[in-house]
Coordinates of C-alpha atoms in Angstrom, one line a residue:
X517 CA -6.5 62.5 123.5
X518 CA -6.1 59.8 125.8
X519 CA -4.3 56.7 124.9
X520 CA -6.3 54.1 123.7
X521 CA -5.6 51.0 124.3
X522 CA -4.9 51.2 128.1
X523 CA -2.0 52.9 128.9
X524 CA -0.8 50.3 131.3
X525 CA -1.5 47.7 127.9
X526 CA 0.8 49.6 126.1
X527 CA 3.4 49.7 128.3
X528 CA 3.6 45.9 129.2
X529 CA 3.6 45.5 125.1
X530 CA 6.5 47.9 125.1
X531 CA 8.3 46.7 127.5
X532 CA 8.1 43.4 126.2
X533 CA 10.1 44.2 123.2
X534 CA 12.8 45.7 125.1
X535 CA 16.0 43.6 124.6
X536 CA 16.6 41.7 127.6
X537 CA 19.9 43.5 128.8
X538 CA 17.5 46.8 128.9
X539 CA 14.4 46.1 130.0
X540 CA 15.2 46.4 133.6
X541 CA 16.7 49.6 132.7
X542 CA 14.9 51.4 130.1
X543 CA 11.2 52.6 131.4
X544 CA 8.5 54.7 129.6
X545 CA 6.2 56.8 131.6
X546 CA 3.3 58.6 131.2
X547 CA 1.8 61.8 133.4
X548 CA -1.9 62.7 132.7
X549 CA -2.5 66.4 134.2
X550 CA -6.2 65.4 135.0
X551 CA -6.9 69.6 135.7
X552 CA -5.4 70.4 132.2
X553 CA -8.3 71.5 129.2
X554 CA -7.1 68.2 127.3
X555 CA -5.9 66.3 130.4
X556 CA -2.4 65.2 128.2
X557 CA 0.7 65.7 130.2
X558 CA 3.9 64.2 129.4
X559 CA 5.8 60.8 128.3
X560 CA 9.0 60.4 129.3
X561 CA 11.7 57.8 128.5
X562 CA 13.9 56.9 131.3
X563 CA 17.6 55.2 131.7
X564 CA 18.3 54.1 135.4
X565 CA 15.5 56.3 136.2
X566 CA 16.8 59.4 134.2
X567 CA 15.0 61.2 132.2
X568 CA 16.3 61.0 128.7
X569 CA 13.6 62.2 126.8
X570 CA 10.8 64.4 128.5
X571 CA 7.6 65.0 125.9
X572 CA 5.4 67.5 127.6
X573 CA 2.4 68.6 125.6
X574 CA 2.1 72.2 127.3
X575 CA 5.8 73.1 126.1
X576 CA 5.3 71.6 122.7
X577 CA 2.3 73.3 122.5
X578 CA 3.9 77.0 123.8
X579 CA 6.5 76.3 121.4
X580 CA 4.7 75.6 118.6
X581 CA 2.8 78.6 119.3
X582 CA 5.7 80.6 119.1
X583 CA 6.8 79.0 116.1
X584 CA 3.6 79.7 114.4
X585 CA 3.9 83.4 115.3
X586 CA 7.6 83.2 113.8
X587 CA 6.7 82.2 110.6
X588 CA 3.7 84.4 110.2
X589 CA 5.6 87.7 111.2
X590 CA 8.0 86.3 108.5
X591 CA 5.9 85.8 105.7
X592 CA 4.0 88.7 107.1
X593 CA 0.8 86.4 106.7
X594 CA -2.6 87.0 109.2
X595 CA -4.7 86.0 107.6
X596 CA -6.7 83.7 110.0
X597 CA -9.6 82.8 107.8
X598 CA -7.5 81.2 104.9
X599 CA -7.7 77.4 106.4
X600 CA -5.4 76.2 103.9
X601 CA -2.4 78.6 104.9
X602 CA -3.6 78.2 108.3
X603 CA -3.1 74.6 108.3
X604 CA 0.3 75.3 106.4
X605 CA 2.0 77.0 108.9
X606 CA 1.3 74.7 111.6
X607 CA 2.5 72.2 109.9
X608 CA 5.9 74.1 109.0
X609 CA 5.8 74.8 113.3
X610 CA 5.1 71.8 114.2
X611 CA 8.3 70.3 111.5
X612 CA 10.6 72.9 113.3
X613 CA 9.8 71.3 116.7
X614 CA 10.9 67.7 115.4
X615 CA 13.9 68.9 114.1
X616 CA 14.3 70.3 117.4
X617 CA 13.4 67.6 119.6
X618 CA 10.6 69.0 121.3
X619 CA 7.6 66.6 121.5
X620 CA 4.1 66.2 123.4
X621 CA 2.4 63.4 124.7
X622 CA 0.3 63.2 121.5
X623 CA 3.8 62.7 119.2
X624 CA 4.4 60.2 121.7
X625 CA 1.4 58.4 121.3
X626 CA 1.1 58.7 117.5
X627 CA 4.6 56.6 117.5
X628 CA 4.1 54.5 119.7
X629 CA 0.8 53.4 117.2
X630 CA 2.8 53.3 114.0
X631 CA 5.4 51.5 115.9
X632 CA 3.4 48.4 116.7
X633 CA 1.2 48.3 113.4
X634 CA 4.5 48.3 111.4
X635 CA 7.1 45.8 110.4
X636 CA 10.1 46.3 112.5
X637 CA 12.0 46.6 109.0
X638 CA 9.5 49.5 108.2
X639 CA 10.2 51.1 111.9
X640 CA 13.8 51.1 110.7
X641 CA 13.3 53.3 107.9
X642 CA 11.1 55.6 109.7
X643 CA 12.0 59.1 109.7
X644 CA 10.0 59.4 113.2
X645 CA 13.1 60.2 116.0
X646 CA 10.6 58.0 118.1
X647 CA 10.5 54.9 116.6
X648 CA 14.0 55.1 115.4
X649 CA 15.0 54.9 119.4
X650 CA 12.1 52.5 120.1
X651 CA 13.6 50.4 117.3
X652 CA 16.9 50.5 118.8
X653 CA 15.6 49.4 122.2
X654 CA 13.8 46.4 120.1
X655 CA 14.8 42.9 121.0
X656 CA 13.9 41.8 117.0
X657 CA 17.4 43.8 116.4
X658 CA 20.1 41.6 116.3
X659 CA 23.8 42.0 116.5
X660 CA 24.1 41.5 112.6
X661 CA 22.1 44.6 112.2
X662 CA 23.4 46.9 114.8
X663 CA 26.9 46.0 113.0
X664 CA 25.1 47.6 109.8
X665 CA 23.6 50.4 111.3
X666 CA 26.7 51.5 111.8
X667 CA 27.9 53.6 109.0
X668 CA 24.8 55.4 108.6
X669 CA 23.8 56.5 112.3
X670 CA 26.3 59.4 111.9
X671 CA 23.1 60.6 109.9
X672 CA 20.7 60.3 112.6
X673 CA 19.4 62.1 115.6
X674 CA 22.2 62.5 118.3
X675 CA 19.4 61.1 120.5
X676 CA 18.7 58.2 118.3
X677 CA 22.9 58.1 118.7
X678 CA 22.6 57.6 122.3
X679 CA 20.1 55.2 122.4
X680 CA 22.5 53.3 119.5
X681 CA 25.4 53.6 121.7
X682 CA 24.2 51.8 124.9
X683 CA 22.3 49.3 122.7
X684 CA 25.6 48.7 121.5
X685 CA 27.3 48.6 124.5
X686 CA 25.2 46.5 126.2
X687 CA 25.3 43.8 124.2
X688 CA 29.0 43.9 123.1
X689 CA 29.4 45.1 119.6
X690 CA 32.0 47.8 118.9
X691 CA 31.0 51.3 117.5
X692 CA 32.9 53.7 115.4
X693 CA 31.1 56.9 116.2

């Protein structure tokens, strides 16, 4: 699945909610592997042109795979034409992978949608590791907020953290983490 809108669309709409002391430093990219069956690749997030956050669709996809197999062998469950438990173990796979920060392009894509068709209030509560860091990155977040994120981002993804923590420092407002 290619994105639709354009790409290059996107981006500029991204990048334009980037707070201000960030934007210059914070860049999303995306590699198509045109020879690929699906031609996805990989979205990265960069910081001073480091990769932060690499989401490569043929390692989620391996992964996933492997997950799959896991949980089969564990329920001891192959049966392949049952489409209900089929789809029920690839959805318990593809959970594992979130918990364990492992994305494709696709997850990328998919956030990056609910992101700008929700409220920025709604993107807050999101469980999505995502938009919890695109949210972070967001401009609409004030100081005031930040302050009250505090306390409860101890709960969240140490990646989510991280993103919190420059946010933070960048535009002066102390963290107890």
């Amino acid at each position: 699945m290619l994105y639709s809108p354009k790409w290059s669309k996107a981006k500029k709409r991204l990048k334009s909610f980037i707070c201000e002391p960030l934007r210059s430093r914070v860049d999303f990219q995306v590699i198509n592997y045109r020879k690929a069956h699906d031609q996805l690749g990989r979205a990265v997030i960069t910081l001073d042109k480091v990769e932060k956050l690499s989401m490569c669709t043929i390692t989620a996809e391996r992964e996933e795979y492997y997950k799959d197999r896991d949980i089969r062998i564990k329920l001891n469950e192959f049966n392949f034409d049952d489409v209900a438990k089929n789809r029920d173990i690839q959805d318990q796979a593809h959970k594992l992978l979130k918990k364990e920060e492992m994305y494709g392009q696709y997850d990328f894509f998919f956030a990056l949608e609910e992101y700008f068709n929700s409220s920025i209030e709604d993107s807050l509560k999101s469980s999505n590791t995502l938009i919890k860091i695109l949210c972070i990155l967001d401009r609409r977040i004030g100081k005031r907020t930040l302050r009250q994120m505090n306390g409860s981002i101890l709960d969240e993804h140490e990646l989510v953290q991280a993103f919190y923590k420059l946010r933070c420092e960048v535009e002066n407002v102390s963290v107890t983490m």
